Coordinates of C-alpha atoms in Angstrom, one line a residue:
X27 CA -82.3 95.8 106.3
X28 CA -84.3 93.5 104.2
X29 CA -84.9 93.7 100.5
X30 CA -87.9 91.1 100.3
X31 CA -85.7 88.5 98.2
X32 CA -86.1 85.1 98.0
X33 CA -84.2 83.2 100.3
X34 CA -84.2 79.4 100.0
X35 CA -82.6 77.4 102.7
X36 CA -82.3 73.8 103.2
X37 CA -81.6 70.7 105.2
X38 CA -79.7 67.9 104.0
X39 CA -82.3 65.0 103.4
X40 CA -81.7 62.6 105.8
X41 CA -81.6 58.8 104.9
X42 CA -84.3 56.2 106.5
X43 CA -82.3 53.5 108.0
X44 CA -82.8 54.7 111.8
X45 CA -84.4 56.7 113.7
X46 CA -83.4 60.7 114.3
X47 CA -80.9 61.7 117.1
X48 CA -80.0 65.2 118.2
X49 CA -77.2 66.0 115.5
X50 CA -79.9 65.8 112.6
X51 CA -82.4 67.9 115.0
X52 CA -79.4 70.5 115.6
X53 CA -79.6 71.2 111.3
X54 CA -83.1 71.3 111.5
X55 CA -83.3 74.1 114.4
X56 CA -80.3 75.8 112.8
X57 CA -82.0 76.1 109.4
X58 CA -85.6 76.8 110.8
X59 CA -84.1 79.7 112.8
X60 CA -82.3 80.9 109.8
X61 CA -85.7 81.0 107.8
X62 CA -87.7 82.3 110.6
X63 CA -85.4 85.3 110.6
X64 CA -85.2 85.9 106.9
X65 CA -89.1 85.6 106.6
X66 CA -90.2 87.8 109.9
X67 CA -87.9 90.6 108.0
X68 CA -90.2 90.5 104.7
X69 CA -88.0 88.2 102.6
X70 CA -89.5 85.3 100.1
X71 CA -88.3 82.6 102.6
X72 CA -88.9 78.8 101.7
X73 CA -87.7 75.9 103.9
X74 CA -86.9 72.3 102.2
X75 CA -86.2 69.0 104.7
X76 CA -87.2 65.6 103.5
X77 CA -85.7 62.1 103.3
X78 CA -83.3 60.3 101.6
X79 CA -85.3 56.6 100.9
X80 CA -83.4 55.4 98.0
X81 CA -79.3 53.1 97.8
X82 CA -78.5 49.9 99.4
X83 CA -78.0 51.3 102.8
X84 CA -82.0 51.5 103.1
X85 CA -82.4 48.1 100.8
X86 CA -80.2 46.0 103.4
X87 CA -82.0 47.7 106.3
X88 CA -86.1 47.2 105.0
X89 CA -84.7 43.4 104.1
X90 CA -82.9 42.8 107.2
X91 CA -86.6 44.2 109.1
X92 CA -88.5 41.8 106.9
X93 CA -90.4 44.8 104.7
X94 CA -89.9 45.8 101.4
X95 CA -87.6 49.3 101.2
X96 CA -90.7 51.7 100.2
X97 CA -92.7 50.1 103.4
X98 CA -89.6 50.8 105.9
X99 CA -88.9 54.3 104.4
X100 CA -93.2 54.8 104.8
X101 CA -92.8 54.2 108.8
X102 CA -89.7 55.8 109.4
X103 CA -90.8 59.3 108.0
X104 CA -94.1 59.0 109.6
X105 CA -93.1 58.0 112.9
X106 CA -89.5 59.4 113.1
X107 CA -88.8 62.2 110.6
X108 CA -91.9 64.1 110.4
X109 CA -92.7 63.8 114.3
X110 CA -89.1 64.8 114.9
X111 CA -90.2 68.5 113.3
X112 CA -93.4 69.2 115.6
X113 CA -91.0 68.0 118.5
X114 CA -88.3 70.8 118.0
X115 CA -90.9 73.1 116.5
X116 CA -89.7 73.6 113.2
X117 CA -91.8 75.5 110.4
X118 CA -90.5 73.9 107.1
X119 CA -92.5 75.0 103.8
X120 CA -92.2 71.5 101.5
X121 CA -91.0 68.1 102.8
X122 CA -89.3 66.2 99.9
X123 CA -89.0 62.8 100.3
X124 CA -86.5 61.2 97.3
X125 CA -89.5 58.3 96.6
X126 CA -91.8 61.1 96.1
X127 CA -93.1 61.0 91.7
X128 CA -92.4 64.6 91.6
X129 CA -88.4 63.9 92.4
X130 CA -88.1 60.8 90.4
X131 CA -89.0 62.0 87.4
X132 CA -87.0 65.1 87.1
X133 CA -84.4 63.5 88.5
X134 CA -84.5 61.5 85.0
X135 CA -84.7 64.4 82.8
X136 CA -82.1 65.7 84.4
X137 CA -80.3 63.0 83.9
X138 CA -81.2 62.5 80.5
X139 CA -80.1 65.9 79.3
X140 CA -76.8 65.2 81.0
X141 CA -76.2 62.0 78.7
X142 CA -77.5 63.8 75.7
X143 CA -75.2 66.4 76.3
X144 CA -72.1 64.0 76.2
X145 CA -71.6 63.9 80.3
X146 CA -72.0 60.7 80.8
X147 CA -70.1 57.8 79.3
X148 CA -70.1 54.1 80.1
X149 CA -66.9 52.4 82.3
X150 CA -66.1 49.8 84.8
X151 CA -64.9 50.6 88.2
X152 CA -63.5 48.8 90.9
X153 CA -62.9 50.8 94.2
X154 CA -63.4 50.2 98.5
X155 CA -67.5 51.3 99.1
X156 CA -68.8 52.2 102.1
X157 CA -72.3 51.5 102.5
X158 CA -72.8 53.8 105.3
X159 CA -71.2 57.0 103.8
X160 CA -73.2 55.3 100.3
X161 CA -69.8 56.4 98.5
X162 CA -66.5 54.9 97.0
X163 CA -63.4 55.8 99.1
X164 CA -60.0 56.6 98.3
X165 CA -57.4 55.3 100.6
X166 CA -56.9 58.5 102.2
X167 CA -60.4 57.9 103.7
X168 CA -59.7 54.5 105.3
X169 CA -57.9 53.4 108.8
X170 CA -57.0 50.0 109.8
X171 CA -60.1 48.5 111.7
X172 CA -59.8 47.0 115.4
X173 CA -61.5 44.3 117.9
X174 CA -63.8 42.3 115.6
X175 CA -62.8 44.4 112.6
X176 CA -58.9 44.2 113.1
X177 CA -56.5 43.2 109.9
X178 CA -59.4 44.9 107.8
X179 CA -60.0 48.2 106.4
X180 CA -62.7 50.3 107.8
X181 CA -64.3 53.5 106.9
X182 CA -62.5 56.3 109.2
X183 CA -66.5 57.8 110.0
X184 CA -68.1 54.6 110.6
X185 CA -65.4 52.4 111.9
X186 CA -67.1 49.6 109.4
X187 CA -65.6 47.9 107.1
X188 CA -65.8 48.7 103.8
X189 CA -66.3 46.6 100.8
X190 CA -64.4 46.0 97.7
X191 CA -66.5 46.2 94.3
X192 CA -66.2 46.2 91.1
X193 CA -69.3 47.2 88.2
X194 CA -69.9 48.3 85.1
X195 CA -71.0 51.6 85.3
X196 CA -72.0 55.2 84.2
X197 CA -69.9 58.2 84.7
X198 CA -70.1 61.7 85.0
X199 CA -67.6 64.0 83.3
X200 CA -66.8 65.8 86.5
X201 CA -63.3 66.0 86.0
X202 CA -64.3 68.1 83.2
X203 CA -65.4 71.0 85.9
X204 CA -62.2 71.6 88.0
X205 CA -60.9 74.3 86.8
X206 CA -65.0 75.8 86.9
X207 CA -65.1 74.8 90.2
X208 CA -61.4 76.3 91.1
X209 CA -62.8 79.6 90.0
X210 CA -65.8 79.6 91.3
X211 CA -64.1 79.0 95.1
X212 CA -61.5 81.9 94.1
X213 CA -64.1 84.0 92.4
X214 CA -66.8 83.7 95.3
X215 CA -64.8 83.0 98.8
X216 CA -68.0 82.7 100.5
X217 CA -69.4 80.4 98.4
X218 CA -68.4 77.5 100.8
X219 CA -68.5 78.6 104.5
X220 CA -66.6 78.2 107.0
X221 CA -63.2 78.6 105.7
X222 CA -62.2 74.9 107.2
X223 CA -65.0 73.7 105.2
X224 CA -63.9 76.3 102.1
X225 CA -60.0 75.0 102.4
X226 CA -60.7 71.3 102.6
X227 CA -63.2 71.8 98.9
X228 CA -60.5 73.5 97.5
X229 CA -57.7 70.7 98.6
X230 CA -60.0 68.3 97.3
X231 CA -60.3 69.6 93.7
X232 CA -56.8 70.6 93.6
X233 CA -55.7 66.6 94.2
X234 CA -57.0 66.0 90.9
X235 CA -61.0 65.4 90.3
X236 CA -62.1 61.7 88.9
X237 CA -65.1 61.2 87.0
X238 CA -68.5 59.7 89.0
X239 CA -70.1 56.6 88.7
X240 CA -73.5 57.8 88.9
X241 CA -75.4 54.2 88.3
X242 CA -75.6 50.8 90.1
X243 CA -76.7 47.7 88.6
X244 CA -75.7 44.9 91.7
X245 CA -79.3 46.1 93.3
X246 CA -82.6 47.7 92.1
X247 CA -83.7 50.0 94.8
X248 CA -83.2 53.5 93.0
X249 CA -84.6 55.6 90.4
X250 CA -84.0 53.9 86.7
X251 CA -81.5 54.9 84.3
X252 CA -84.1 56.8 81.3
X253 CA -81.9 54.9 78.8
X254 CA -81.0 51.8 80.8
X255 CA -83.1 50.3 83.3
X256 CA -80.9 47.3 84.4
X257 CA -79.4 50.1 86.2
X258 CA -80.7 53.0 88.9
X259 CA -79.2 56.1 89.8
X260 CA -76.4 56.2 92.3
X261 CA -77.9 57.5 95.7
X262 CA -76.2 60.6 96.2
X263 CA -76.8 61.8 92.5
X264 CA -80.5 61.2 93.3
X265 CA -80.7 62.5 96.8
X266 CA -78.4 66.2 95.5
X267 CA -81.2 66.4 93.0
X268 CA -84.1 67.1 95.7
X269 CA -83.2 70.8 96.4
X270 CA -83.9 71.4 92.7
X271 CA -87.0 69.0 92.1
X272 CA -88.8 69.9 95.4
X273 CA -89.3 74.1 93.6
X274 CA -90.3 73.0 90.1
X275 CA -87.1 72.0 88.3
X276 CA -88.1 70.1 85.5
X277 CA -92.4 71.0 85.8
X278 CA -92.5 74.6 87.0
X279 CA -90.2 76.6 85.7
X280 CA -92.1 80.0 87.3
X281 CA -91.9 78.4 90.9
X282 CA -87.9 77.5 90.2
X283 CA -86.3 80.5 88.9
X284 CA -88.2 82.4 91.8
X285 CA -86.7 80.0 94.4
X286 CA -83.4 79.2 93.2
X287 CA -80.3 79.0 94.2
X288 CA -81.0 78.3 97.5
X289 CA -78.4 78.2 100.8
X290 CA -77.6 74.7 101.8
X291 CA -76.9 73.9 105.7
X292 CA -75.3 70.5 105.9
X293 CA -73.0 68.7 108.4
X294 CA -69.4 68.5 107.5
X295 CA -69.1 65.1 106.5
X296 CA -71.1 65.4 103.5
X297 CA -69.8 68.5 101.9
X298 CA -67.6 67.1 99.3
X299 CA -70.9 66.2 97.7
X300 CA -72.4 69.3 97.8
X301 CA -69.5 71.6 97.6
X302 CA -67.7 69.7 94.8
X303 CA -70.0 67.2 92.7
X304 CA -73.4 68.9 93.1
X305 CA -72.2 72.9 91.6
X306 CA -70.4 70.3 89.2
X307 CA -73.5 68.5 88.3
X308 CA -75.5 71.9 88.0
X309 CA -72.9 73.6 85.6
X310 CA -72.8 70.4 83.3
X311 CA -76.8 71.2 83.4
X312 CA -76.1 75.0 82.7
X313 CA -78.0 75.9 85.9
X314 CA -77.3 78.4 88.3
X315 CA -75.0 77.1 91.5
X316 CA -76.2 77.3 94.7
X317 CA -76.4 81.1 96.8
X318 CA -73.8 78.9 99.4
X319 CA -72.7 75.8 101.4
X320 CA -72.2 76.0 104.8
X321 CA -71.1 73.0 106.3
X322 CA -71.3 73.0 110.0
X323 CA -69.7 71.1 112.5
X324 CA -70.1 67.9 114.4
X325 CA -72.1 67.5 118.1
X326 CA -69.8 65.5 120.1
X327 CA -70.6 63.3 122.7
X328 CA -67.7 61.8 125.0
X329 CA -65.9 63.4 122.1
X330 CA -66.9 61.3 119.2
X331 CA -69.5 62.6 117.3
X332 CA -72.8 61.1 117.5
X333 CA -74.0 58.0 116.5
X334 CA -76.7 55.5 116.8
X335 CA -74.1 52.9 115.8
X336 CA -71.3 54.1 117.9
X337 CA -74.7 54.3 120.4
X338 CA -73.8 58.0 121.3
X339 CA -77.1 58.8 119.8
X340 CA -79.4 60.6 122.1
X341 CA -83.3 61.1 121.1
X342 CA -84.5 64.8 120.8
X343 CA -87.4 63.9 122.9
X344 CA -85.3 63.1 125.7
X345 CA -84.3 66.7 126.2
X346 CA -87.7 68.3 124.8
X347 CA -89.7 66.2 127.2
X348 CA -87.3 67.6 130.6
X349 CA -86.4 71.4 129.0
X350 CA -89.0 72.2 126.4
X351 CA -88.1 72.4 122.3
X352 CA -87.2 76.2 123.2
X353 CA -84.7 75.3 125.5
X354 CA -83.5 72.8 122.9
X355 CA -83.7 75.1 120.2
X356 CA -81.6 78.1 122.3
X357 CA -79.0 75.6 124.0
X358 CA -77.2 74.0 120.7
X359 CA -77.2 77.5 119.0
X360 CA -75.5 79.8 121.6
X361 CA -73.5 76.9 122.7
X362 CA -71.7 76.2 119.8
X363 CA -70.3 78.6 117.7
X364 CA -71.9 77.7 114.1
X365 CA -69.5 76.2 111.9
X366 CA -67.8 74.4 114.7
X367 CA -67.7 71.0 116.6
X368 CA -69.4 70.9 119.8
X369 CA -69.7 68.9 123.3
X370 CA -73.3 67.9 124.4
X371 CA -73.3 67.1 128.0
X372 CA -76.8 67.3 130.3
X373 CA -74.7 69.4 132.7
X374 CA -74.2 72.2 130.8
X375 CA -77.7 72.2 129.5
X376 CA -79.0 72.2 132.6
X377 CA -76.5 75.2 133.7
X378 CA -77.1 77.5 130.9
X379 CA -81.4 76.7 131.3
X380 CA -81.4 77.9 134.8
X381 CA -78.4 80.6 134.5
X382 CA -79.6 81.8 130.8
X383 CA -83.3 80.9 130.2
X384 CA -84.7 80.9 133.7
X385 CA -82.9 83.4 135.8
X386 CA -81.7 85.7 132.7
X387 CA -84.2 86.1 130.4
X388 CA -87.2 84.1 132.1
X389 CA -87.2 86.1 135.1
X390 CA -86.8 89.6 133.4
X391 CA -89.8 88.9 131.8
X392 CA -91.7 87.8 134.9
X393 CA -90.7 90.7 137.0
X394 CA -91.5 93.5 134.2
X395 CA -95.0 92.4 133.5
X396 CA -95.5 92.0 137.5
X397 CA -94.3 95.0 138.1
X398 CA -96.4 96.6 135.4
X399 CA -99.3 95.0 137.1
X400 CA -99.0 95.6 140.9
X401 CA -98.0 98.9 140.4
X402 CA -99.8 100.6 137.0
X403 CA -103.0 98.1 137.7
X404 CA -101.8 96.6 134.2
X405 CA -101.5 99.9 132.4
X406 CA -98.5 100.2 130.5
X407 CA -97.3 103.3 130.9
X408 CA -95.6 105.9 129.1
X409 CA -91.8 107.5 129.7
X410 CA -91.6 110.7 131.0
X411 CA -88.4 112.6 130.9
X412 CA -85.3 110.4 130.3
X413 CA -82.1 109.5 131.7
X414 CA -78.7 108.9 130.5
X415 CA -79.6 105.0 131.9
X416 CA -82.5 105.0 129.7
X417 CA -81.2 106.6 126.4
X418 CA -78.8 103.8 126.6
X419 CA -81.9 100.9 126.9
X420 CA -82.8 102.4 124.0
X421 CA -79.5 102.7 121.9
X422 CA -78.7 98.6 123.2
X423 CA -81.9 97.6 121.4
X424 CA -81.1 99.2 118.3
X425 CA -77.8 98.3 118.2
X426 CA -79.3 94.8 119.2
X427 CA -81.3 94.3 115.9
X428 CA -78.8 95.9 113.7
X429 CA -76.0 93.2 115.1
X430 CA -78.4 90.5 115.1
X431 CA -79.8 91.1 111.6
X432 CA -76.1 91.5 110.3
X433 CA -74.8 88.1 111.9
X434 CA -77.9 86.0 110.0
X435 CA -76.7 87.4 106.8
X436 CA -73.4 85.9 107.7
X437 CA -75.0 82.5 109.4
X438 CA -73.3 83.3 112.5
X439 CA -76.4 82.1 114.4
X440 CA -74.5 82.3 117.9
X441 CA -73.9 85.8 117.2
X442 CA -77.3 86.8 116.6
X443 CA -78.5 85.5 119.7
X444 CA -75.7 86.8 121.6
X445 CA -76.3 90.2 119.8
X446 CA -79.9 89.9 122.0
X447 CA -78.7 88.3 124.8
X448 CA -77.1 92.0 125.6
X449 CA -79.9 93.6 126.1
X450 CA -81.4 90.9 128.3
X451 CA -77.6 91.5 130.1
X452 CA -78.6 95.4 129.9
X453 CA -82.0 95.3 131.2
X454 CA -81.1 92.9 134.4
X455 CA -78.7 95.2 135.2
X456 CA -80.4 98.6 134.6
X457 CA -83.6 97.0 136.9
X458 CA -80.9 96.1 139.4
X459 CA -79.6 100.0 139.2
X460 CA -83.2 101.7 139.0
X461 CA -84.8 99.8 141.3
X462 CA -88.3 100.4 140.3
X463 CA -89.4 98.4 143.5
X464 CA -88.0 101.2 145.9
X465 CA -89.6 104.1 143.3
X466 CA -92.9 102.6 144.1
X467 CA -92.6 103.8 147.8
X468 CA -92.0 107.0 147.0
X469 CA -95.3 108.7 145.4
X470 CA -92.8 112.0 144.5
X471 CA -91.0 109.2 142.3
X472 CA -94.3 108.0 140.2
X473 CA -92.7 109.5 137.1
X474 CA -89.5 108.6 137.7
X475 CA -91.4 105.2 138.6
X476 CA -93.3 104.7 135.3
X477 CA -90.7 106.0 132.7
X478 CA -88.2 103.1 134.3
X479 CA -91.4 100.8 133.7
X480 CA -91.9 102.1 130.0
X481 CA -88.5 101.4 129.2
X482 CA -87.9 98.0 130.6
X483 CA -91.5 97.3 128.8
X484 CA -90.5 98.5 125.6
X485 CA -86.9 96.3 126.0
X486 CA -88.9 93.4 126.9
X487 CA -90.8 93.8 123.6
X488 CA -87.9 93.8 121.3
X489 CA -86.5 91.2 123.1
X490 CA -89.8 88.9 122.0
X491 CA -89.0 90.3 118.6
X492 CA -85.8 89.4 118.3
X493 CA -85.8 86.1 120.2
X494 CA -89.2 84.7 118.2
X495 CA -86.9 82.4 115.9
X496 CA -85.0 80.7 118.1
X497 CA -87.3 80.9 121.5
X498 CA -91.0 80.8 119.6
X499 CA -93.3 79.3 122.3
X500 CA -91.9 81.8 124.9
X501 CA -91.7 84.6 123.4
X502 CA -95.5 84.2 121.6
X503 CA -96.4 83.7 125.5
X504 CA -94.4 87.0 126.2
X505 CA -96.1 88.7 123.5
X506 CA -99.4 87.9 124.5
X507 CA -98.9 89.0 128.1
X508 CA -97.3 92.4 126.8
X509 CA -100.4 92.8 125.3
X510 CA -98.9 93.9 122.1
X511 CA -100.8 94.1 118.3
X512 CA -100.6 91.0 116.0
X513 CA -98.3 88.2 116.8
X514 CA -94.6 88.1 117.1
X515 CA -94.1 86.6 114.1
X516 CA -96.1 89.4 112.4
X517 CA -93.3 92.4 113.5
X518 CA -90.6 92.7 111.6
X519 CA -87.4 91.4 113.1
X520 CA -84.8 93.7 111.2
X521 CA -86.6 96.5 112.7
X522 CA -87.7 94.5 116.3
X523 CA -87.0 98.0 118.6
X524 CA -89.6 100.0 116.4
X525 CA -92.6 97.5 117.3
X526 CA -95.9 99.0 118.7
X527 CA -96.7 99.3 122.3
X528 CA -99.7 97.2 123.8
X529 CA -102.0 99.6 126.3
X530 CA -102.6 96.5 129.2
X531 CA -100.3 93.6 130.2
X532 CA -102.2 90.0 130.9
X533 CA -100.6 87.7 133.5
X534 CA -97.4 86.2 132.5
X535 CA -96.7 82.3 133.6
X536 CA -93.0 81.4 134.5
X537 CA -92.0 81.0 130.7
X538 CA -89.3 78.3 131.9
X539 CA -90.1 76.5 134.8
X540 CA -87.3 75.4 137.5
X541 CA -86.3 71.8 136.3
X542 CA -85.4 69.6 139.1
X543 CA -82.4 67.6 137.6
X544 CA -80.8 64.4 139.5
X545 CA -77.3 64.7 140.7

């Protein structure tokens, strides 16, 4: 059960050289279902996704497009990024983006107390920089390139070169904070989930921590040194910054100690940086660490993971506009087991929307609220005496929002929907048994007839409950046509089977429609 805390979740923010594909919309549903959940169960939810505008990686793209870097990051978020949130049909509370005055200038004084506090010093570096990844690689992190690129070095996620520099720079003490950070993995296993992701943070610090350059002075797109202005703030010590500037850090300091720590949801590639240099960068600050890291895996297309470089990028919209945003939104989370990589392929999309949506849950729906119509004029009606058959309706939705509730507290997002998905399972099959149909032939059987009615009814209704966050156009239909109180999103999800009975059902219109799909 809920307590009403706060729960803070966020997005990574997501840089402004290119347009979005699938993979960043797949950590946008993930965390909007997460926050959905914790707020329609009474907690103090808040939802952070923004953009990452600053580094040379968005410099060389605005120059190479003929606009300066502020007008390129402009068009992307408003016809890319923010267009990309309506399209999967996320509900984020703030959208941060790192150009914004309210992030540059904490992001100084944070910087500032870091230097007054003696964690930053000045030195020269010279080390293999991938602009892509916007960070300096060790060896370990580079293959030998092929075709054009052969005889090089390239970066073993971008298959790019990478390029060899040299600067005079600031660092940041983090060497200082291994053994902090040691403890903090051994004191607080959960702290970085899953354990691939927990194991590989750990390895990481073990191998011996270097100090950061945190400043770049070859280029001025970036937030200025406070103390220094021929340099600006390496990107990634910016960008980290955002989940603390975009709840008052630094202005309101009411607004940030009710919202933080917050629960990041990243992809795997980048969780060095927030499993290793940003609780490092908050304890040299003497802040509080994050709640947790969960760094999820990779969608894979043709088994590389997608790319708009590799071109295995594929545009949300191309699946919203055939299968709807729900269909989106249920498909990559009860695909995938979260925390794991994953294979996208239009086949099995278009399998589990006809088999799982349309047939399974779809049709249930349809034939409940029918049923309710032809044969109780629209009346719901109430259960008589029960069966064995419908004690055990009763005892799969409870044990339905109990699992369901328990697998969101530990981000197990396919769990939670497959905690619901049995009762959908359980009501096909106890319609299929009952036959309500045949009862309805039989006027000795109207009892028998309406209590197998008010029990599939009442299913059906915790099934919009518990389905709201990840399915929210369908089931606000559903709930509309069940003709229950309020809105879905007003029940509370922890306790979805104890929501209140409607007295008439409305007509109910196929909630996902057959999809014709070309062989």
């Amino acid at each position: 059960m809920a307590d009403g805390s706060s729960f803070y979740i966020t997005t990574p923010i997501f840089y402004v050289n290119d347009v979005p594909h699938i993979g960043h919309a797949y950590t946008e549903v993930a965390a909007d279902v997460l926050a959905r959940w914790h707020r329609q169960a009474g907690d103090d939810t808040w939802m952070l996704t923004g953009t990452d505008e600053h580094g040379q990686k968005i410099l060389r793209t605005a120059t190479a497009n003929g606009v300066t870097p502020k007008q390129w990051a402009d068009k992307l978020v408003d016809e890319a990024w923010k267009p990309l949130l309506a399209t999967v049909d996320i509900a984020n509370d703030d959208f941060i983006r790192t150009t914004d005055a309210r992030h540059e200038a904490n992001v100084q004084k944070f910087l500032q107390k870091l230097y007054d506090d003696g964690h930053i010093y000045t030195g020269e570096y010279e080390g293999y920089y991938c602009v892509g990844c916007e960070e300096y690689k060790q060896q370990s992190d580079l293959v030998p390139g092929t075709g054009e690129y052969d005889g090089q070095l390239v970066c073993a996620i971008h298959s790019k070169p990478v390029e060899l520099l040299h600067e005079k720079n600031y660092f940041f003490r983090m060497s200082a904070f291994a053994d902090k950070l040691l403890a903090l993995y051994e004191e607080r296993p959960d702290f970085v989930q899953p354990e691939s992701a927990r194991n590989e943070a750990v390895s990481f610090v073990k191998s011996g921590l270097a100090d950061l350059s945190i400043s770049r002075s070859t280029f001025d797109w970036g937030v200025k040194v406070p103390w220094d202005e021929s340099h600006v703030v390496y990107v990634w010590f910016d960008a980290l910054l955002n989940y603390i500037t975009a709840v008052g850090y630094g202005q309101d300091d009411e607004e940030f100690a009710r919202r933080w720590p917050a629960q990041h949801l990243i992809g795997k590639d980048i969780l060095r940086f927030h499993a290793v240099i940003w609780p490092a960068m908050l304890m040299a600050a003497g802040l509080e660490v994050p709640k947790g890291v969960f760094g999820h895996g990779w969608l894979l297309v043709g088994g590389e993971k997608m790319s708009k470089s590799k071109l295995t990028g594929i545009a949300p919209e191309q699946i919203t506009e055939t299968f709807g945003s729900d269909a989106f939104r249920y498909y990559f989370l009860r695909a995938i087991a979260f925390g794991q990589d994953g294979s996208f392929s239009w086949e099995d999309l278009a399998a589990r929307y006809q088999a799982e949506l349309a047939n399974g849950f779809g049709n249930l729906a349809s034939r409940v609220v029918a049923m309710i119509t032809r044969y109780c004029e629209g009346a719901v009606p109430s259960a008589g005496t029960l069966t064995a058959a419908d004690l055990e309706i009763a005892s799969v939705e409870r044990r339905a929002t109990d699992a369901s509730w328990e697998a969101i507290g530990r981000l197990a997002i396919h769990e939670a929907i497959g905690a619901a998905w049995e009762l959908v399972d359980a009501l096909n099959g106890y319609l299929t048994i009952e036959e309500p149909w045949t009862l309805a032939k039989d006027p000795e059987q109207r009892d028998r007839l309406e209590t197998v009615l008010a029990t599939a009814y009442h299913g059906l209704g915790t099934l919009a409950v518990l389905l709201s966050p990840v399915l929210p156009v369908a089931t606000a239909k559903l709930w509309t046509a069940l003709g229950a109180p309020g809105t879905v999103q007003q029940q509370r999800i922890d306790r979805a089977n104890e929501w209140s009975v409607g007295t008439l059902v409305a007509p109910l219109e196929g909630l996902f429609p057959r999809i014709e799909v070309a062989a």
